[in-house]
């Protein structure tokens, strides 16, 4: 390995270590004292519940671990959005699991909590996966109720989705292991089966204090809505258990008896390891993602046997398209090429930029994959579409719209990995979050913004300086430099993968060496949904 590769590897591994350190803090939830209080009540933590429930020989893929990161500091923080969630296997069945973290503000729902729970339900609905709710929540976080209660994508949408999933035939199981109050009480009852832990689990629209305030009745919470009450009197719950472990064991029994899942029939054969070692992925992207590199080197470390069959290899060279297999699954790959290259006319093309010919090629390839029912994988490292008179006169907007149309109307599952830059309309054309990828992950090297940091900072600084001059205020060169640096630091923070993951623009920040496994797990999930429509495109300029 040469010196530059060593430097790249050190940079990427340092970025991943930084990510892991932040994750370790997030995994403490509300902190060690809150965890100890949980255990004093004979309760497991959310992560312990999931670990006990899931099959030990299959990985649990956490989604949204960074949700809420650095967002609610005035409120004391909301690690992982107060909810631990992801995709795992229970009794051999792949499923979605959502567990309230009672150590974080008693499991109360912040705005990001609602967004995260809706994302998990979306994953279950898109992929027809069973969903397990491990309930232990005090309900809506009242100081922020206006941001979580009334809107379309707020708290109430959860229960609407409960009803929709039931109609879709998606199994929903709720285990009430702590408080389940107010509007939240509807979630377990709208699930297929409700399990409760005696002594800790409770379901009621209003707790004992509110009941006394509202109607003057004196009653304790256990009598009001405990496990005995709801399994023996109201009939709301189906089972009660003495311990959490017994409750979780029963979920395993239920999952063990589900009918075999349907299949979309995506092509799958025995997997072959890549010939090029995935561990060497760390050394490919240049430090700071400032220099060109060959995206083929990344692809050949992700796909089976390092075999990638390119589509139109000599045309539209700033986007690579082709067929491959990942862990045995057939995939179509659309990837930005970062090498500087020449087009068919011999003109130099900047790597990472989408030109007319590359947009045209990618759109056609996406249509082909939909025709063949082959899932799509997008590898993003894009700075946007080419600008300037030559591109405008050649119809770059038309060709860009053609690509966006193809991505938007694609019906096969799409999985997006942001390995580097994801700027401007390039984010859209390469299946960013707005274009409904089944799963979207980011490497620690990812940057997501409307444009690059340097360009954006200079633009914003020029606007502010001009505004001050119009007010009769003159800045020295030193003051202008300080202003530019301040803006750049703020902008750089907003383009980081942590900023994106905290707002669920991406599902997770991942280890580059694990990319192959996560793509395969995503396709395995998508294969549970056999309902794939015929692709229809709208009106666009040809």
XYZ file of C-alpha atoms in Angstrom:
542
model
C 0.000 0.000 0.000
C 1.430 3.425 -0.984
C 1.701 6.455 1.280
C -1.454 8.128 -0.059
C -3.510 4.960 0.470
C -2.186 4.750 4.032
C -3.205 8.348 4.635
C -6.681 7.695 3.213
C -7.071 4.596 5.383
C -6.023 6.448 8.538
C -8.491 9.233 7.776
C -11.445 6.893 7.119
C -10.733 4.641 10.107
C -10.412 7.686 12.365
C -13.778 8.928 11.093
C -15.338 5.519 11.778
C -13.798 5.373 15.274
C -15.262 8.794 15.976
C -18.645 7.462 14.888
C -18.296 4.406 17.146
C -17.367 6.563 20.147
C -20.487 8.642 19.671
C -22.554 5.453 19.335
C -21.207 4.092 22.616
C -22.437 7.222 24.407
C -25.807 7.025 22.653
C -26.202 3.395 23.741
C -26.158 4.520 27.393
C -29.542 6.147 26.761
C -30.468 8.321 29.713
C -27.235 7.418 31.512
C -25.948 4.844 33.976
C -28.094 6.076 36.885
C -31.260 5.762 34.813
C -30.216 2.259 33.741
C -29.684 1.246 37.373
C -33.151 2.537 38.299
C -34.578 0.419 35.493
C -32.891 -2.673 36.886
C -34.034 -1.917 40.451
C -37.576 -2.324 39.107
C -36.662 -5.718 37.582
C -36.830 -4.225 34.118
C -34.437 -4.747 31.229
C -33.236 -1.826 29.152
C -34.540 -1.414 25.607
C -31.298 -2.770 24.154
C -31.293 -5.740 26.546
C -34.864 -6.570 25.543
C -33.961 -6.570 21.863
C -30.832 -8.631 22.478
C -32.835 -11.247 24.408
C -35.571 -11.343 21.770
C -33.458 -11.624 18.610
C -31.805 -14.767 17.268
C -28.205 -14.804 18.479
C -26.808 -16.121 15.203
C -28.245 -13.323 13.027
C -27.271 -9.633 13.131
C -29.561 -6.914 14.453
C -29.335 -3.890 12.146
C -30.053 -0.753 14.137
C -31.884 2.057 12.358
C -31.841 5.646 13.585
C -29.277 5.303 16.381
C -28.251 8.929 15.780
C -31.854 10.198 15.753
C -32.024 13.383 17.815
C -28.247 13.615 18.162
C -27.247 17.131 19.245
C -30.822 18.377 18.669
C -32.438 18.771 22.102
C -29.604 19.941 24.336
C -31.815 22.472 26.150
C -34.160 19.619 27.024
C -31.326 17.448 28.316
C -30.911 15.487 25.081
C -32.813 12.629 23.500
C -30.354 9.795 22.700
C -31.517 7.646 19.758
C -34.759 9.615 19.799
C -35.763 7.793 23.002
C -36.389 4.640 20.940
C -34.161 1.716 19.973
C -35.231 0.218 16.655
C -34.046 -1.853 13.740
C -34.344 -5.059 11.757
C -33.574 -8.442 13.287
C -34.552 -12.096 13.207
C -36.910 -13.683 15.735
C -37.378 -17.467 15.465
C -35.828 -17.266 12.028
C -38.200 -14.549 10.757
C -36.889 -11.166 9.647
C -38.885 -8.413 11.315
C -38.914 -4.800 12.479
C -38.473 -4.149 16.204
C -39.303 -0.873 17.988
C -38.494 -0.506 21.707
C -39.172 2.580 23.823
C -36.168 3.563 25.969
C -37.617 4.340 29.390
C -34.262 5.680 30.597
C -34.681 8.680 28.265
C -37.292 11.027 29.752
C -39.401 8.013 30.807
C -39.658 7.004 27.149
C -41.492 10.217 26.254
C -42.038 11.066 22.607
C -40.049 13.984 21.199
C -40.724 15.196 17.626
C -37.851 13.048 16.325
C -39.278 10.047 18.221
C -42.442 10.273 16.161
C -40.457 10.601 12.944
C -38.334 7.577 13.838
C -41.327 5.407 14.721
C -43.040 6.366 11.481
C -39.869 5.449 9.582
C -39.878 1.989 11.181
C -43.528 1.481 10.283
C -42.728 2.619 6.735
C -40.004 -0.039 6.515
C -42.457 -2.679 7.747
C -45.118 -1.637 5.231
C -42.805 -1.310 2.216
C -41.208 -4.698 2.839
C -44.191 -6.540 4.352
C -42.210 -7.354 7.511
C -43.811 -8.266 10.868
C -43.324 -5.522 13.454
C -42.802 -5.942 17.207
C -43.440 -3.060 19.627
C -41.799 -3.209 23.060
C -43.799 -0.539 24.851
C -42.508 1.442 27.851
C -43.400 5.107 27.389
C -44.855 8.035 29.279
C -46.395 9.368 26.050
C -45.904 12.727 24.352
C -43.191 15.019 25.757
C -45.552 17.796 26.839
C -43.185 20.807 26.558
C -42.987 20.089 22.811
C -46.521 18.783 22.265
C -47.221 21.256 19.459
C -44.427 19.667 17.408
C -45.532 16.058 17.898
C -49.315 15.955 18.322
C -51.585 17.320 15.570
C -49.953 17.227 12.137
C -50.086 14.561 9.420
C -46.645 13.128 10.186
C -47.048 13.393 13.966
C -48.045 11.025 16.783
C -51.510 10.135 15.487
C -50.099 8.812 12.234
C -48.693 5.880 14.218
C -52.189 4.573 14.953
C -53.368 5.241 11.414
C -50.464 3.063 10.277
C -51.465 0.382 12.815
C -54.827 0.165 11.102
C -53.349 0.241 7.597
C -50.805 -2.489 8.378
C -53.516 -4.672 9.851
C -55.502 -4.308 6.623
C -52.329 -5.190 4.662
C -51.961 -8.442 6.594
C -48.750 -7.372 8.350
C -48.308 -9.035 11.747
C -48.078 -6.588 14.670
C -47.284 -7.720 18.209
C -47.126 -5.371 21.204
C -45.490 -6.253 24.512
C -46.373 -3.740 27.235
C -43.430 -3.755 29.640
C -44.006 -0.402 31.300
C -46.295 2.580 31.034
C -48.589 2.929 28.032
C -50.657 6.056 28.512
C -53.109 8.443 26.869
C -53.100 8.270 23.044
C -50.250 5.779 23.204
C -52.647 3.256 24.736
C -54.144 2.683 21.292
C -50.947 1.242 19.807
C -50.970 -2.143 21.615
C -54.714 -2.513 21.237
C -54.500 -1.890 17.495
C -51.860 -4.604 17.214
C -52.777 -8.226 16.522
C -51.794 -9.508 19.959
C -51.046 -7.698 23.214
C -48.800 -9.079 25.947
C -48.314 -7.493 29.385
C -45.797 -7.868 32.202
C -47.534 -8.021 35.563
C -46.485 -5.337 38.054
C -44.817 -3.074 35.482
C -46.997 -3.005 32.364
C -50.014 -0.703 32.383
C -52.443 0.632 29.788
C -54.856 3.501 30.393
C -56.086 6.688 28.769
C -55.468 8.599 32.009
C -53.363 7.644 35.027
C -54.467 7.656 38.657
C -53.554 11.315 39.296
C -55.461 12.560 36.251
C -58.459 10.353 37.028
C -58.663 11.895 40.497
C -58.318 15.408 39.076
C -60.903 14.778 36.343
C -63.652 12.815 38.130
C -62.533 12.591 41.771
C -62.068 8.812 41.730
C -59.286 7.398 43.910
C -57.558 4.378 42.377
C -54.027 3.020 41.921
C -52.455 2.504 38.491
C -52.273 -1.285 38.745
C -55.990 -1.612 39.498
C -56.793 1.013 36.904
C -54.920 -0.550 34.001
C -52.471 -3.269 35.031
C -51.972 -6.697 33.494
C -54.535 -8.451 35.706
C -57.160 -5.809 34.962
C -56.709 -6.028 31.207
C -56.420 -9.818 30.911
C -59.175 -10.703 33.400
C -61.640 -7.785 33.409
C -61.472 -5.531 30.336
C -60.206 -8.224 27.967
C -57.986 -5.653 26.265
C -54.772 -7.676 26.616
C -54.278 -11.291 25.561
C -51.525 -12.576 27.857
C -49.853 -11.658 31.139
C -46.433 -12.765 32.392
C -44.504 -12.569 35.645
C -41.244 -11.523 34.006
C -40.063 -9.697 30.930
C -38.110 -12.763 29.820
C -41.272 -14.892 29.862
C -43.067 -12.217 27.864
C -40.288 -12.078 25.265
C -40.174 -15.888 25.097
C -43.851 -15.889 24.148
C -43.185 -13.467 21.287
C -40.649 -15.984 19.980
C -43.337 -18.688 20.115
C -45.790 -16.530 18.168
C -43.182 -15.712 15.526
C -42.282 -19.390 15.211
C -45.817 -20.177 14.038
C -46.236 -17.534 11.359
C -46.859 -18.765 7.839
C -43.912 -18.661 5.440
C -43.488 -15.184 3.945
C -44.362 -14.405 0.347
C -41.555 -13.614 -2.081
C -40.931 -11.030 -4.778
C -38.762 -13.620 -6.488
C -35.607 -11.534 -6.871
C -32.785 -13.602 -8.336
C -30.633 -15.177 -5.618
C -27.875 -17.779 -5.858
C -25.137 -18.919 -3.436
C -22.878 -15.993 -2.576
C -19.246 -15.586 -3.528
C -16.833 -13.434 -1.557
C -15.300 -10.484 -3.435
C -11.854 -11.220 -4.845
C -10.807 -7.768 -3.667
C -10.844 -7.515 0.119
C -13.715 -5.325 1.504
C -11.397 -4.327 4.377
C -9.375 -2.294 1.864
C -12.390 -0.030 1.223
C -10.987 2.320 3.879
C -8.037 3.315 1.690
C -9.874 4.286 -1.518
C -11.605 7.625 -0.858
C -8.989 10.418 -0.568
C -8.734 12.296 2.711
C -11.437 14.958 2.813
C -12.849 13.581 -0.464
C -10.931 16.286 -2.306
C -9.256 14.260 -5.066
C -10.503 11.987 -7.865
C -10.588 8.207 -7.326
C -11.927 5.205 -9.226
C -15.419 4.195 -8.075
C -14.828 0.806 -9.709
C -12.421 0.032 -6.875
C -15.287 0.447 -4.391
C -17.749 -1.570 -6.475
C -15.317 -4.475 -6.896
C -14.938 -4.730 -3.102
C -18.708 -4.897 -2.577
C -19.907 -7.283 -5.287
C -19.596 -11.074 -5.463
C -16.371 -12.347 -7.014
C -15.558 -8.654 -7.768
C -17.471 -9.080 -11.057
C -19.273 -5.991 -12.387
C -20.808 -6.160 -15.877
C -20.897 -2.583 -17.109
C -23.742 -1.140 -19.162
C -22.592 1.289 -21.902
C -19.039 1.426 -20.459
C -17.768 3.886 -23.107
C -20.688 6.324 -22.878
C -21.636 8.750 -20.095
C -18.525 7.918 -18.130
C -19.254 10.068 -15.052
C -21.910 7.554 -14.012
C -21.133 3.837 -13.857
C -24.052 1.472 -14.494
C -23.986 -2.291 -14.515
C -25.151 -5.641 -13.184
C -23.624 -7.633 -10.336
C -24.491 -9.825 -7.375
C -24.214 -8.930 -3.699
C -24.320 -11.884 -1.279
C -25.935 -13.809 -4.131
C -28.651 -11.218 -4.863
C -28.808 -9.813 -8.399
C -28.506 -6.014 -8.393
C -28.238 -3.130 -10.800
C -25.684 -0.558 -9.648
C -25.764 3.170 -10.463
C -22.636 4.930 -9.171
C -20.974 8.298 -9.632
C -17.509 7.984 -11.146
C -15.025 10.388 -9.560
C -12.248 9.989 -12.144
C -11.658 12.793 -14.623
C -12.427 11.277 -18.036
C -13.166 12.074 -21.680
C -16.549 11.836 -23.354
C -17.203 10.443 -26.832
C -16.174 13.791 -28.354
C -12.848 13.728 -26.521
C -13.918 16.501 -24.114
C -12.701 16.331 -20.517
C -15.379 15.609 -17.921
C -15.028 16.346 -14.210
C -15.544 13.344 -11.945
C -18.596 13.315 -9.658
C -20.546 15.642 -11.973
C -23.598 14.442 -13.915
C -23.416 15.345 -17.624
C -26.070 14.995 -20.328
C -24.784 11.648 -21.552
C -24.377 10.128 -18.072
C -27.910 11.212 -17.084
C -29.256 9.680 -20.295
C -27.389 6.409 -19.699
C -28.476 6.078 -16.071
C -32.131 6.741 -16.909
C -32.088 4.004 -19.562
C -30.367 1.569 -17.193
C -32.972 2.174 -14.471
C -35.714 1.358 -16.991
C -33.920 -1.866 -17.865
C -33.650 -2.944 -14.209
C -37.357 -2.294 -13.719
C -38.129 -4.337 -16.830
C -36.097 -7.246 -15.435
C -37.252 -6.809 -11.793
C -33.687 -6.294 -10.533
C -33.228 -4.224 -7.329
C -31.167 -1.043 -7.688
C -28.189 0.083 -5.614
C -27.104 3.726 -5.810
C -23.570 4.673 -4.729
C -23.542 8.434 -4.265
C -20.527 10.706 -4.560
C -21.983 13.526 -6.608
C -21.361 17.265 -6.727
C -24.392 17.967 -8.944
C -25.223 18.461 -12.610
C -22.853 20.188 -15.008
C -23.503 23.931 -15.420
C -22.500 26.508 -18.036
C -23.676 27.579 -21.477
C -22.567 24.409 -23.262
C -24.534 22.173 -20.876
C -27.568 24.449 -20.828
C -27.663 24.630 -24.628
C -27.316 20.847 -24.793
C -30.392 20.474 -22.570
C -28.876 19.394 -19.241
C -32.135 20.248 -17.480
C -34.035 18.002 -19.894
C -31.644 15.072 -19.433
C -31.535 15.625 -15.668
C -35.325 15.601 -15.553
C -35.301 12.342 -17.498
C -33.087 10.735 -14.853
C -35.130 12.143 -11.967
C -38.295 10.854 -13.647
C -36.815 7.357 -13.928
C -35.690 7.330 -10.272
C -39.026 8.678 -9.023
C -41.114 6.145 -10.963
C -38.875 3.119 -10.412
C -40.860 0.311 -8.771
C -38.067 -2.107 -7.856
C -36.470 -1.711 -4.405
C -33.790 0.986 -4.246
C -30.963 1.047 -1.710
C -28.747 4.127 -1.469
C -25.254 4.374 0.004
C -23.742 7.857 0.323
C -19.995 7.260 0.263
C -18.870 10.851 -0.307
C -20.511 14.067 -1.497
C -24.248 14.347 -2.017
C -24.837 17.850 -3.300
C -27.718 19.698 -4.896
C -29.934 18.034 -7.489
C -27.364 15.238 -7.666
C -28.789 14.019 -4.343
C -32.205 13.724 -5.976
C -31.039 12.133 -9.220
C -29.038 9.513 -7.309
C -32.020 8.484 -5.154
C -31.682 10.651 -2.049
C -34.135 10.386 0.837
C -36.876 12.268 -1.031
C -37.015 9.482 -3.651
C -38.023 6.669 -1.294
C -35.045 4.331 -1.151
C -36.030 1.265 0.908
C -32.861 1.906 2.937
C -30.345 4.746 2.846
C -26.973 4.613 4.596
C -23.994 6.953 4.849
C -20.290 6.300 5.225
C -18.456 8.464 7.790
C -17.046 10.361 4.787
C -20.503 11.473 3.583
C -21.430 15.144 3.139
C -25.021 16.161 2.322
C -25.895 19.714 1.287
C -27.251 21.918 -1.482
C -23.643 22.686 -2.492
C -20.067 22.202 -1.257
C -18.951 23.945 1.941
C -16.418 26.319 0.398
C -18.766 27.511 -2.350
C -21.719 27.881 0.020
C -19.696 29.730 2.664
C -18.307 32.186 0.108
C -21.782 32.791 -1.322
C -23.347 33.358 2.095
C -20.472 35.585 3.185
C -20.770 37.714 0.033
C -24.497 38.164 0.685
C -23.887 39.263 4.284
C -21.025 41.617 3.339
C -23.164 43.226 0.612
C -26.052 43.666 3.031
C -23.758 45.390 5.544
C -22.352 47.687 2.864
C -25.879 48.681 1.894
C -26.377 49.654 5.543
C -23.212 51.738 5.448
C -21.102 49.228 7.410
C -17.646 48.414 6.056
C -15.745 45.280 7.134
C -11.990 44.965 7.152
C -10.346 42.055 5.344
C -9.724 40.414 8.732
C -13.397 40.776 9.687
C -14.494 39.379 6.327
C -12.139 36.435 6.819
C -13.544 35.782 10.316
C -17.098 35.983 8.972
C -16.249 33.514 6.203
C -14.686 31.086 8.710
C -17.685 31.305 11.058
C -20.100 30.599 8.217
C -17.968 27.731 6.917
C -17.789 26.055 10.352
C -21.562 26.278 10.727
C -22.119 24.973 7.208
C -19.628 22.129 7.661
C -21.500 21.009 10.788
C -24.776 21.007 8.859
C -23.296 18.896 6.048
C -21.802 16.216 8.332
C -23.223 12.675 8.388
C -24.116 13.153 12.078
C -26.347 16.112 11.239
C -28.052 14.047 8.518
C -28.457 10.949 10.699
C -29.823 12.947 13.639
C -32.670 14.127 11.392
C -33.147 10.689 9.790
C -32.083 11.871 6.328
C -30.122 8.608 6.432
C -31.004 5.447 8.347
C -27.533 4.937 9.807
C -23.856 5.820 9.521
C -22.125 2.574 8.647
C -18.731 0.904 8.599
C -17.630 0.903 4.921
C -16.518 -2.721 5.273
C -20.111 -3.669 6.253
C -21.704 -2.105 3.143
C -22.080 -5.416 1.328
C -23.887 -7.091 4.236
C -26.303 -4.194 4.739
C -27.248 -4.069 1.062
C -27.907 -7.823 1.106
C -30.020 -7.541 4.268
C -32.033 -4.755 2.633
C -32.768 -6.828 -0.465
C -33.683 -9.831 1.712
C -36.203 -7.573 3.484
C -37.548 -6.187 0.206
C -37.987 -9.714 -1.148
C -40.825 -10.247 1.372
C -43.094 -7.938 -0.618
C -44.292 -9.590 -3.850
C -46.396 -6.597 -4.905
C -44.244 -4.960 -7.589
C -46.175 -2.873 -10.073
C -45.254 -2.307 -13.708
C -43.146 0.829 -14.056
C -44.936 3.793 -15.591
C -43.129 7.007 -16.456
C -44.718 10.423 -16.666
C -44.350 13.028 -19.377
C -40.765 14.166 -20.023
C -38.713 15.694 -22.831
C -36.993 13.049 -24.970
